[in-house]
């Protein structure tokens, strides 16, 4: 009995949480259109969440491009398809690898930061202080972070696309068996605008999901350091799950 | 000015506030005392509409806030200033930015006036020159004083103090108590002080209510409460004075 009761409670909590996130999403999107005055706070968050994530994003993306190139150069050369390597690396980077890897990095760095900051504000009465001063925590905390994350993700992914592709290029030409011109020529022939825009389009949804989930769990932090620790973990885990699920459906829809 | 009629509030089936009636006149200083967890802080949150009552009415200046929507509640909250138990300063902002916050976000004052008011309020709480410090660089007493400066930045009519002296040493406690009394005398603000510190209520309140099991006992004065024959009050006061 207690097993079913516990299971039922977990299902109920899960459904309630996703219902709340959906309501929060609707509220945020509506207010982004109907209200003004987020500019300054959004710029601050764009710097904090976006610009400061750039180094780690570029670093990881470079190595992802290099690793991918290492894997395919040998195999493609074996089949005499060396002239296609640039195109394959480009397709993989623009369509999947750069958006996914950037989203994973941002979920870890930004998702944790957002949930920890808002969670700490919740348990130290700072959010209640905001409400006591006639401010809406959604307007003040959530919307600038959601806007910043949603706007910065495509920019981060765009940069990650380029450095990942160039990382693959360095590995490819260092094998001394791939023509540098052929690498770029293959990319030019095999990549279509949709491949590029599709990855950037995915990034918008990833940014939206990471920021909304992180803000939501932060706002629902329970008291104490343990509570803040728990929401930080939850934010990263739920963001990663959301990213992988979203990525599948967006890939099906776009390509 | 403030009237509570048969207010109740429960959490997860536990009744915290049980049918409270209370009336506070303009300029009055009242203290609500009681042991930790008896519902004092909840009562303050109900007064500001930060939590919803289960039943009953909360009247502020002839308006029942239990019937207000969120926009009306936010407008009504501009009449209040609140000093939180742990000051609740925004830790990402400097002291000056904390005090300026309500002036920017509620009153939308010009920057020059904001800076002048920030200086004025910090001077008033004896924290002049600390504008650029971060809250984490301040002691508990200093944080409380900055919290008070922020609470009074917009010159509210009503100030709520949630455990204003808890955790402070006797000298800092006296300092905060003096500020509460000074503010009431200079600005004629209505003060509601929630605490379990006996010394604070004796020094700051005109009228004292003891909260027990979610209800308020009849009011006492600082003099009468020390002579009270009510065994519960006697125990609370003697315990407080002994400690």
CSV table of C-alpha atoms in Angstrom, one decimal:
chain,number,residue,atom,x,y,z
A,1,UNK,CA,0.0,0.0,0.0
A,2,UNK,CA,2.8,2.4,1.0
A,3,UNK,CA,4.6,1.6,-2.3
A,4,UNK,CA,1.6,2.5,-4.4
A,5,UNK,CA,0.9,5.5,-2.3
A,6,UNK,CA,4.5,6.7,-2.6
A,7,UNK,CA,4.4,6.0,-6.4
A,8,UNK,CA,1.2,7.9,-6.8
A,9,UNK,CA,2.6,10.8,-4.9
A,10,UNK,CA,5.7,10.9,-7.1
A,11,UNK,CA,3.5,10.8,-10.2
A,12,UNK,CA,1.3,13.5,-8.8
A,13,UNK,CA,4.4,15.7,-8.0
A,14,UNK,CA,5.8,15.1,-11.4
A,15,UNK,CA,2.6,16.1,-13.2
A,16,UNK,CA,2.1,19.1,-10.9
A,17,UNK,CA,5.7,20.3,-11.6
A,18,UNK,CA,5.4,20.1,-15.3
A,19,UNK,CA,2.0,21.8,-15.1
A,20,UNK,CA,3.6,24.6,-13.1
A,21,UNK,CA,6.5,24.9,-15.6
A,22,UNK,CA,4.0,25.1,-18.5
A,23,UNK,CA,2.1,27.8,-16.7
A,24,UNK,CA,5.4,29.6,-15.9
A,25,UNK,CA,6.3,29.4,-19.6
A,26,UNK,CA,3.0,30.9,-20.7
A,27,UNK,CA,3.3,33.7,-18.1
A,28,UNK,CA,6.8,34.5,-19.1
A,29,UNK,CA,6.1,34.5,-22.9
A,30,UNK,CA,3.0,36.7,-22.4
A,31,UNK,CA,4.8,39.2,-20.2
A,32,UNK,CA,7.8,39.3,-22.6
A,33,UNK,CA,5.4,40.6,-25.2
A,34,UNK,CA,3.1,42.8,-23.1
A,35,UNK,CA,5.4,44.4,-20.6
A,36,UNK,CA,8.5,46.5,-20.8
A,37,UNK,CA,11.4,47.4,-18.6
A,38,UNK,CA,13.6,44.3,-18.7
A,39,UNK,CA,16.3,45.7,-20.9
A,40,UNK,CA,18.9,46.6,-18.2
A,41,UNK,CA,18.5,43.4,-16.2
A,42,UNK,CA,18.5,41.3,-19.3
A,43,UNK,CA,21.8,42.8,-20.6
A,44,UNK,CA,23.3,42.1,-17.2
A,45,UNK,CA,22.2,38.5,-17.4
A,46,UNK,CA,23.3,38.2,-21.0
A,47,UNK,CA,26.8,39.0,-19.9
A,48,UNK,CA,26.7,36.8,-16.8
A,49,UNK,CA,25.0,33.8,-18.4
A,50,UNK,CA,26.1,34.1,-22.0
A,51,UNK,CA,29.4,36.0,-22.5
A,52,UNK,CA,31.0,34.3,-19.5
A,53,UNK,CA,29.9,30.8,-20.8
A,54,UNK,CA,31.7,31.5,-24.1
A,55,UNK,CA,35.3,30.3,-23.1
A,56,UNK,CA,34.1,26.9,-21.8
A,57,UNK,CA,31.7,26.5,-24.8
A,58,UNK,CA,34.4,27.2,-27.3
A,59,UNK,CA,36.9,24.9,-25.5
A,60,UNK,CA,34.5,22.0,-25.4
A,61,UNK,CA,33.2,22.5,-28.9
A,62,UNK,CA,36.8,22.6,-30.3
A,63,UNK,CA,37.6,19.3,-28.7
A,64,UNK,CA,34.3,17.8,-29.8
A,65,UNK,CA,35.0,18.8,-33.4
A,66,UNK,CA,38.6,17.4,-33.1
A,67,UNK,CA,37.5,14.1,-31.6
A,68,UNK,CA,34.8,13.7,-34.2
A,69,UNK,CA,37.3,14.4,-36.9
A,70,UNK,CA,39.8,11.9,-35.4
A,71,UNK,CA,37.1,9.2,-35.6
A,72,UNK,CA,36.0,9.8,-39.2
A,73,UNK,CA,39.3,10.8,-40.9
A,74,UNK,CA,40.7,7.3,-40.7
A,75,UNK,CA,37.5,5.5,-41.7
A,76,UNK,CA,36.7,7.8,-44.6
A,77,UNK,CA,40.2,7.7,-45.9
A,78,UNK,CA,40.1,3.9,-45.8
A,79,UNK,CA,37.1,4.0,-48.2
A,80,UNK,CA,38.6,6.7,-50.3
A,81,UNK,CA,36.1,9.3,-49.2
A,82,UNK,CA,38.6,11.9,-47.8
A,83,UNK,CA,37.0,14.7,-49.9
A,84,UNK,CA,33.8,14.3,-47.9
A,85,UNK,CA,35.3,14.8,-44.4
A,86,UNK,CA,34.7,18.5,-44.3
A,87,UNK,CA,31.0,18.1,-45.2
A,88,UNK,CA,30.5,15.3,-42.6
A,89,UNK,CA,32.1,17.3,-39.8
A,90,UNK,CA,30.2,20.4,-40.8
A,91,UNK,CA,26.9,18.5,-40.9
A,92,UNK,CA,27.5,16.8,-37.6
A,93,UNK,CA,28.6,20.0,-35.9
A,94,UNK,CA,25.9,22.3,-37.2
A,95,UNK,CA,23.0,19.9,-36.9
A,96,UNK,CA,23.7,18.0,-33.7
A,97,UNK,CA,27.1,18.2,-31.9
A,98,UNK,CA,27.4,22.0,-31.4
A,99,UNK,CA,23.8,22.6,-30.3
A,100,UNK,CA,23.8,19.5,-28.0
A,101,UNK,CA,27.2,20.0,-26.5
A,102,UNK,CA,26.6,23.7,-25.9
A,103,UNK,CA,23.3,23.0,-24.3
A,104,UNK,CA,24.9,20.4,-22.0
A,105,UNK,CA,27.6,22.9,-21.0
A,106,UNK,CA,25.0,25.7,-20.5
A,107,UNK,CA,22.8,23.4,-18.5
A,108,UNK,CA,25.7,22.6,-16.2
A,109,UNK,CA,27.0,26.1,-15.8
A,110,UNK,CA,24.1,28.4,-16.3
A,111,UNK,CA,21.3,26.1,-15.0
A,112,UNK,CA,23.2,25.4,-11.8
A,113,UNK,CA,24.0,29.1,-11.4
A,114,UNK,CA,20.4,30.2,-11.9
A,115,UNK,CA,18.8,27.6,-9.6
A,116,UNK,CA,21.4,28.1,-6.9
A,117,UNK,CA,21.1,31.9,-7.0
A,118,UNK,CA,17.3,31.9,-7.0
A,119,UNK,CA,17.2,29.1,-4.5
A,120,UNK,CA,19.4,31.0,-2.1
A,121,UNK,CA,17.3,34.1,-2.5
A,122,UNK,CA,14.2,31.9,-1.6
A,123,UNK,CA,15.7,30.4,1.5
A,124,UNK,CA,17.1,33.7,2.8
A,125,UNK,CA,13.8,35.6,2.4
A,126,UNK,CA,15.1,37.8,-0.4
A,127,UNK,CA,12.2,36.7,-2.7
A,128,UNK,CA,9.7,37.5,0.1
A,129,UNK,CA,11.5,40.9,0.5
A,130,UNK,CA,10.9,41.5,-3.3
A,131,UNK,CA,7.3,40.7,-2.9
A,132,UNK,CA,7.1,42.9,0.2
A,133,UNK,CA,8.4,45.8,-1.9
A,134,UNK,CA,5.6,45.3,-4.5
A,135,UNK,CA,7.9,43.5,-7.0
A,136,UNK,CA,6.9,40.3,-8.9
A,137,UNK,CA,9.8,37.7,-8.7
A,138,UNK,CA,8.8,36.5,-12.2
A,139,UNK,CA,9.3,40.0,-13.7
A,140,UNK,CA,12.4,40.7,-11.7
A,141,UNK,CA,14.2,37.4,-11.7
A,142,UNK,CA,12.7,35.0,-14.2
A,143,UNK,CA,12.1,37.0,-17.3
A,144,UNK,CA,15.6,38.6,-17.6
A,145,UNK,CA,17.2,35.2,-17.1
A,146,UNK,CA,14.9,33.5,-19.6
A,147,UNK,CA,15.3,36.3,-22.2
A,148,UNK,CA,19.1,36.3,-21.7
A,149,UNK,CA,19.5,32.5,-21.9
A,150,UNK,CA,17.1,32.2,-24.9
A,151,UNK,CA,18.9,35.0,-26.8
A,152,UNK,CA,22.4,34.0,-26.0
A,153,UNK,CA,22.1,30.3,-26.7
A,154,UNK,CA,22.0,30.7,-30.6
A,155,UNK,CA,25.0,33.0,-30.4
A,156,UNK,CA,26.9,30.5,-28.3
A,157,UNK,CA,25.9,27.6,-30.6
A,158,UNK,CA,26.9,29.7,-33.7
A,159,UNK,CA,30.4,30.2,-32.2
A,160,UNK,CA,30.6,26.6,-31.2
A,161,UNK,CA,29.7,25.5,-34.8
A,162,UNK,CA,32.5,27.5,-36.2
A,163,UNK,CA,35.2,26.5,-33.7
A,164,UNK,CA,34.1,22.9,-33.8
A,165,UNK,CA,34.3,22.8,-37.5
A,166,UNK,CA,37.8,24.4,-37.4
A,167,UNK,CA,38.9,22.0,-34.7
A,168,UNK,CA,37.9,19.2,-37.1
A,169,UNK,CA,39.8,20.9,-39.9
A,170,UNK,CA,43.0,21.1,-37.9
A,171,UNK,CA,42.8,17.3,-37.1
A,172,UNK,CA,41.9,16.5,-40.8
A,173,UNK,CA,44.8,18.4,-42.3
A,174,UNK,CA,47.3,17.3,-39.7
A,175,UNK,CA,46.8,13.8,-41.1
A,176,UNK,CA,48.5,15.1,-44.2
A,177,UNK,CA,46.1,13.1,-46.4
A,178,UNK,CA,43.2,15.6,-46.5
A,179,UNK,CA,43.4,18.6,-48.8
A,180,UNK,CA,42.5,21.8,-46.9
A,181,UNK,CA,40.6,23.2,-49.9
A,182,UNK,CA,38.6,19.9,-50.2
A,183,UNK,CA,37.6,20.1,-46.6
A,184,UNK,CA,35.9,23.5,-47.0
A,185,UNK,CA,34.7,22.6,-50.5
A,186,UNK,CA,32.9,19.5,-49.1
A,187,UNK,CA,31.3,21.6,-46.4
A,188,UNK,CA,30.1,24.2,-48.9
A,189,UNK,CA,28.6,21.5,-51.1
A,190,UNK,CA,27.0,19.3,-48.4
A,191,UNK,CA,25.7,22.0,-46.0
A,192,UNK,CA,22.4,23.6,-46.7
A,193,UNK,CA,21.1,26.8,-45.0
A,194,UNK,CA,18.6,24.6,-43.1
A,195,UNK,CA,21.4,22.7,-41.5
A,196,UNK,CA,22.8,25.9,-40.0
A,197,UNK,CA,19.5,27.6,-39.2
A,198,UNK,CA,18.1,24.3,-37.8
A,199,UNK,CA,20.9,24.1,-35.2
A,200,UNK,CA,20.4,27.7,-34.2
A,201,UNK,CA,16.6,27.2,-34.0
A,202,UNK,CA,17.2,24.2,-31.7
A,203,UNK,CA,19.4,26.4,-29.5
A,204,UNK,CA,16.5,28.8,-28.9
A,205,UNK,CA,14.4,26.0,-27.4
A,206,UNK,CA,17.3,24.7,-25.4
A,207,UNK,CA,18.0,28.1,-23.9
A,208,UNK,CA,14.3,28.5,-23.1
A,209,UNK,CA,14.0,25.1,-21.5
A,210,UNK,CA,17.2,25.4,-19.4
A,211,UNK,CA,16.3,28.8,-18.0
A,212,UNK,CA,12.7,28.1,-17.3
A,213,UNK,CA,13.4,24.8,-15.6
A,214,UNK,CA,16.2,26.3,-13.5
A,215,UNK,CA,14.2,29.3,-12.5
A,216,UNK,CA,11.2,27.1,-11.5
A,217,UNK,CA,13.2,24.7,-9.4
A,218,UNK,CA,15.0,27.7,-7.8
A,219,UNK,CA,11.8,29.3,-6.9
A,220,UNK,CA,10.6,26.1,-5.2
A,221,UNK,CA,13.7,25.6,-3.1
A,222,UNK,CA,13.2,24.2,0.4
A,223,UNK,CA,14.9,25.8,3.4
A,224,UNK,CA,18.6,25.4,4.2
A,225,UNK,CA,21.8,24.6,2.4
A,226,UNK,CA,20.5,21.1,1.6
A,227,UNK,CA,17.5,22.6,-0.1
A,228,UNK,CA,19.7,24.8,-2.3
A,229,UNK,CA,22.0,21.8,-3.1
A,230,UNK,CA,19.0,19.8,-4.1
A,231,UNK,CA,17.5,22.4,-6.5
A,232,UNK,CA,20.9,22.8,-8.1
A,233,UNK,CA,21.1,19.1,-8.9
A,234,UNK,CA,17.5,19.0,-10.0
A,235,UNK,CA,18.0,22.0,-12.3
A,236,UNK,CA,20.9,20.3,-14.1
A,237,UNK,CA,19.3,16.9,-14.3
A,238,UNK,CA,15.9,18.1,-15.5
A,239,UNK,CA,17.5,20.5,-18.0
A,240,UNK,CA,19.6,17.7,-19.5
A,241,UNK,CA,16.6,15.4,-19.7
A,242,UNK,CA,14.5,18.1,-21.4
A,243,UNK,CA,17.4,18.9,-23.8
A,244,UNK,CA,17.7,15.3,-25.0
A,245,UNK,CA,14.0,14.9,-25.4
A,246,UNK,CA,13.6,18.2,-27.2
A,247,UNK,CA,16.5,17.5,-29.4
A,248,UNK,CA,15.0,14.3,-30.7
A,249,UNK,CA,11.6,15.9,-31.5
A,250,UNK,CA,13.2,19.1,-33.0
A,251,UNK,CA,15.5,17.0,-35.2
A,252,UNK,CA,12.5,15.1,-36.5
A,253,UNK,CA,10.5,18.3,-37.1
A,254,UNK,CA,13.3,20.3,-38.7
A,255,UNK,CA,15.2,17.7,-40.8
B,1,UNK,CA,-6.0,51.7,10.4
B,2,UNK,CA,-5.3,47.9,10.7
B,3,UNK,CA,-8.1,45.5,11.6
B,4,UNK,CA,-8.0,41.7,11.6
B,5,UNK,CA,-11.4,40.0,11.9
B,6,UNK,CA,-11.5,36.2,12.8
B,7,UNK,CA,-8.4,35.5,10.7
B,8,UNK,CA,-7.4,31.8,10.4
B,9,UNK,CA,-4.5,30.1,8.6
B,10,UNK,CA,-3.3,26.5,8.5
B,11,UNK,CA,-0.5,24.7,6.7
B,12,UNK,CA,-0.8,21.0,5.7
B,13,UNK,CA,-3.8,20.6,8.1
B,14,UNK,CA,-2.0,22.3,11.0
B,15,UNK,CA,-3.9,25.3,12.3
B,16,UNK,CA,-1.3,28.1,12.9
B,17,UNK,CA,-3.5,31.1,13.3
B,18,UNK,CA,-6.9,30.4,14.9
B,19,UNK,CA,-9.5,33.2,14.6
B,20,UNK,CA,-7.4,36.3,15.5
B,21,UNK,CA,-9.1,39.7,16.0
B,22,UNK,CA,-6.8,42.6,16.2
B,23,UNK,CA,-7.0,46.4,15.8
B,24,UNK,CA,-4.1,48.7,15.5
B,25,UNK,CA,-4.5,52.5,15.4
B,26,UNK,CA,-2.3,55.0,13.4
B,27,UNK,CA,1.0,55.7,15.1
B,28,UNK,CA,0.7,52.9,17.6
B,29,UNK,CA,3.5,50.6,18.5
B,30,UNK,CA,2.4,47.1,19.2
B,31,UNK,CA,4.4,43.9,19.9
B,32,UNK,CA,3.3,40.4,19.4
B,33,UNK,CA,5.3,38.0,21.4
B,34,UNK,CA,5.3,34.3,21.8
B,35,UNK,CA,7.5,31.2,21.6
B,36,UNK,CA,9.2,30.3,18.3
B,37,UNK,CA,6.8,28.7,15.8
B,38,UNK,CA,3.6,30.0,17.4
B,39,UNK,CA,2.5,31.8,14.2
B,40,UNK,CA,3.8,35.4,14.9
B,41,UNK,CA,5.7,35.7,11.6
B,42,UNK,CA,2.8,34.1,9.7
B,43,UNK,CA,0.6,36.8,11.1
B,44,UNK,CA,2.9,39.5,9.7
B,45,UNK,CA,2.8,37.9,6.3
B,46,UNK,CA,-1.0,37.7,6.4
B,47,UNK,CA,-1.1,41.5,7.2
B,48,UNK,CA,0.9,42.3,4.0
B,49,UNK,CA,-1.0,39.7,1.9
B,50,UNK,CA,2.3,37.7,1.4
B,51,UNK,CA,0.2,34.7,2.4
B,52,UNK,CA,-3.5,34.3,1.9
B,53,UNK,CA,-5.9,33.8,4.9
B,54,UNK,CA,-8.0,30.7,5.0
B,55,UNK,CA,-10.9,32.7,6.5
B,56,UNK,CA,-11.5,36.1,8.0
B,57,UNK,CA,-10.7,39.7,6.9
B,58,UNK,CA,-7.7,41.9,7.0
B,59,UNK,CA,-8.6,45.6,6.7
B,60,UNK,CA,-5.8,48.2,5.9
B,61,UNK,CA,-7.1,51.8,5.7
B,62,UNK,CA,-10.7,50.7,5.2
B,63,UNK,CA,-9.8,48.2,2.4
B,64,UNK,CA,-10.2,44.4,2.9
B,65,UNK,CA,-7.0,43.0,1.4
B,66,UNK,CA,-8.3,39.5,1.3
B,67,UNK,CA,-10.6,40.6,-1.5
B,68,UNK,CA,-7.8,42.2,-3.5
B,69,UNK,CA,-6.2,40.9,-6.7
B,70,UNK,CA,-2.4,40.8,-7.0
B,71,UNK,CA,-2.2,44.3,-8.6
B,72,UNK,CA,-4.2,45.9,-5.8
B,73,UNK,CA,-2.1,44.0,-3.2
B,74,UNK,CA,1.1,45.4,-4.7
B,75,UNK,CA,-0.3,48.9,-4.6
B,76,UNK,CA,-1.4,48.3,-1.0
B,77,UNK,CA,2.0,47.0,0.0
B,78,UNK,CA,3.6,50.3,-0.8
B,79,UNK,CA,2.1,51.5,2.5
B,80,UNK,CA,4.3,49.0,4.3
B,81,UNK,CA,8.0,48.6,5.1
B,82,UNK,CA,9.3,45.3,6.5
B,83,UNK,CA,12.4,44.5,8.4
B,84,UNK,CA,13.0,40.8,8.0
B,85,UNK,CA,14.4,38.4,10.6
B,86,UNK,CA,17.7,38.0,8.8
B,87,UNK,CA,17.5,41.5,7.1
B,88,UNK,CA,17.0,39.7,3.6
B,89,UNK,CA,19.3,42.1,1.9
B,90,UNK,CA,19.9,41.4,-1.8
B,91,UNK,CA,23.3,39.8,-1.6
B,92,UNK,CA,24.2,40.6,-5.3
B,93,UNK,CA,23.7,44.4,-4.6
B,94,UNK,CA,25.7,46.8,-2.5
B,95,UNK,CA,24.3,48.5,0.6
B,96,UNK,CA,23.5,51.6,-1.4
B,97,UNK,CA,21.8,49.6,-4.1
B,98,UNK,CA,19.7,47.8,-1.6
B,99,UNK,CA,18.4,51.0,0.0
B,100,UNK,CA,17.9,52.5,-3.5
B,101,UNK,CA,16.0,49.5,-4.7
B,102,UNK,CA,12.5,50.5,-3.5
B,103,UNK,CA,13.1,54.1,-4.5
B,104,UNK,CA,13.9,53.0,-8.1
B,105,UNK,CA,11.4,50.2,-8.5
B,106,UNK,CA,8.4,51.6,-6.5
B,107,UNK,CA,8.7,55.4,-6.6
B,108,UNK,CA,10.7,55.6,-9.8
B,109,UNK,CA,12.5,58.7,-8.5
B,110,UNK,CA,15.2,60.6,-10.5
B,111,UNK,CA,18.7,59.2,-9.8
B,112,UNK,CA,19.9,62.4,-8.0
B,113,UNK,CA,17.0,62.2,-5.6
B,114,UNK,CA,17.6,58.5,-5.0
B,115,UNK,CA,21.2,59.0,-4.1
B,116,UNK,CA,20.2,61.9,-1.7
B,117,UNK,CA,17.6,59.7,0.0
B,118,UNK,CA,20.0,56.7,0.3
B,119,UNK,CA,22.5,58.9,2.0
B,120,UNK,CA,19.9,60.3,4.3
B,121,UNK,CA,18.5,56.9,5.3
B,122,UNK,CA,21.9,55.4,5.9
B,123,UNK,CA,22.8,58.4,8.0
B,124,UNK,CA,19.6,57.9,10.0
B,125,UNK,CA,20.6,54.3,10.8
B,126,UNK,CA,24.2,55.3,11.5
B,127,UNK,CA,25.5,53.4,8.4
B,128,UNK,CA,26.8,56.5,6.6
B,129,UNK,CA,29.7,55.8,4.2
B,130,UNK,CA,29.0,52.1,3.9
B,131,UNK,CA,27.1,52.5,0.5
B,132,UNK,CA,29.6,50.5,-1.5
B,133,UNK,CA,30.0,47.6,1.0
B,134,UNK,CA,28.4,44.3,0.1
B,135,UNK,CA,25.9,42.8,2.6
B,136,UNK,CA,28.3,39.8,3.2
B,137,UNK,CA,30.9,42.3,4.5
B,138,UNK,CA,28.6,43.6,7.3
B,139,UNK,CA,27.9,42.2,10.8
B,140,UNK,CA,24.4,41.0,11.7
B,141,UNK,CA,23.6,44.2,13.5
B,142,UNK,CA,24.8,46.3,10.5
B,143,UNK,CA,22.7,44.2,8.1
B,144,UNK,CA,19.7,44.8,10.3
B,145,UNK,CA,20.3,48.5,10.2
B,146,UNK,CA,20.6,48.5,6.4
B,147,UNK,CA,17.5,46.4,6.3
B,148,UNK,CA,15.7,49.0,8.3
B,149,UNK,CA,17.1,51.8,6.0
B,150,UNK,CA,15.6,49.9,3.1
B,151,UNK,CA,12.3,49.3,4.9
B,152,UNK,CA,11.9,53.1,5.5
B,153,UNK,CA,13.3,54.3,2.2
B,154,UNK,CA,9.9,55.1,0.8
B,155,UNK,CA,8.6,56.6,4.1
B,156,UNK,CA,5.9,53.9,4.7
B,157,UNK,CA,3.0,54.5,7.0
B,158,UNK,CA,3.3,51.0,8.6
B,159,UNK,CA,6.5,49.2,9.5
B,160,UNK,CA,6.6,45.5,10.3
B,161,UNK,CA,9.5,44.1,12.3
B,162,UNK,CA,10.0,40.4,12.2
B,163,UNK,CA,12.3,39.4,15.1
B,164,UNK,CA,14.3,42.7,14.8
B,165,UNK,CA,16.8,41.9,17.6
B,166,UNK,CA,17.0,38.1,17.5
B,167,UNK,CA,20.6,36.9,17.4
B,168,UNK,CA,22.1,40.3,18.2
B,169,UNK,CA,24.2,41.1,21.3
B,170,UNK,CA,22.5,43.3,24.0
B,171,UNK,CA,24.3,46.5,22.8
B,172,UNK,CA,23.2,46.0,19.1
B,173,UNK,CA,19.7,45.0,20.3
B,174,UNK,CA,19.4,48.2,22.2
B,175,UNK,CA,20.7,50.1,19.2
B,176,UNK,CA,17.9,48.6,17.0
B,177,UNK,CA,15.3,49.1,19.7
B,178,UNK,CA,16.3,52.8,19.9
B,179,UNK,CA,15.9,53.1,16.2
B,180,UNK,CA,12.4,51.6,16.3
B,181,UNK,CA,11.3,54.1,18.9
B,182,UNK,CA,13.0,57.0,17.2
B,183,UNK,CA,11.4,56.2,13.9
B,184,UNK,CA,7.9,56.0,15.5
B,185,UNK,CA,8.4,59.3,17.3
B,186,UNK,CA,9.8,61.2,14.4
B,187,UNK,CA,7.6,59.9,11.6
B,188,UNK,CA,4.6,58.8,13.5
B,189,UNK,CA,4.7,55.4,11.8
B,190,UNK,CA,2.6,52.5,13.0
B,191,UNK,CA,4.9,49.7,14.2
B,192,UNK,CA,4.1,46.0,14.6
B,193,UNK,CA,7.0,44.2,16.2
B,194,UNK,CA,7.0,40.4,16.3
B,195,UNK,CA,9.6,39.0,18.7
B,196,UNK,CA,10.3,36.6,21.5
B,197,UNK,CA,12.9,38.9,23.0
B,198,UNK,CA,11.4,40.3,26.3
B,199,UNK,CA,13.8,43.2,26.4
B,200,UNK,CA,12.7,44.4,23.0
B,201,UNK,CA,9.0,44.5,23.8
B,202,UNK,CA,9.5,46.3,27.1
B,203,UNK,CA,11.6,49.0,25.4
B,204,UNK,CA,9.7,49.4,22.1
B,205,UNK,CA,6.0,48.6,22.5
B,206,UNK,CA,3.0,50.6,23.8
B,207,UNK,CA,0.8,47.5,23.7
B,208,UNK,CA,1.8,43.9,24.0
B,209,UNK,CA,-0.1,40.8,22.8
B,210,UNK,CA,1.0,37.3,23.7
B,211,UNK,CA,0.3,34.7,21.0
B,212,UNK,CA,-0.4,31.2,22.2
B,213,UNK,CA,-1.5,28.3,20.1
B,214,UNK,CA,-2.5,30.6,17.3
B,215,UNK,CA,-4.6,33.0,19.3
B,216,UNK,CA,-3.8,36.4,20.9
B,217,UNK,CA,-4.3,36.9,24.6
B,218,UNK,CA,-5.8,40.2,25.8
B,219,UNK,CA,-3.3,43.1,25.4
B,220,UNK,CA,-1.0,44.2,28.1
B,221,UNK,CA,1.3,47.3,28.6
B,222,UNK,CA,5.0,47.0,29.3
B,223,UNK,CA,4.2,47.7,33.0
B,224,UNK,CA,1.2,45.5,33.4
B,225,UNK,CA,2.7,42.5,31.6
B,226,UNK,CA,5.4,42.3,34.3
B,227,UNK,CA,2.8,42.2,37.0
B,228,UNK,CA,0.5,39.8,35.2
B,229,UNK,CA,-1.0,36.9,37.2
B,230,UNK,CA,-1.6,34.8,34.0
B,231,UNK,CA,0.6,31.8,34.6
B,232,UNK,CA,1.5,31.5,30.9
B,233,UNK,CA,2.5,35.1,30.7
B,234,UNK,CA,4.4,34.9,34.0
B,235,UNK,CA,6.3,31.9,32.8
B,236,UNK,CA,7.1,33.5,29.4
B,237,UNK,CA,8.2,36.8,31.0
B,238,UNK,CA,10.2,35.3,33.8
B,239,UNK,CA,11.9,32.9,31.4
B,240,UNK,CA,12.7,35.8,29.1
B,241,UNK,CA,14.0,38.0,31.9
B,242,UNK,CA,16.0,35.1,33.4
B,243,UNK,CA,17.7,34.5,30.1
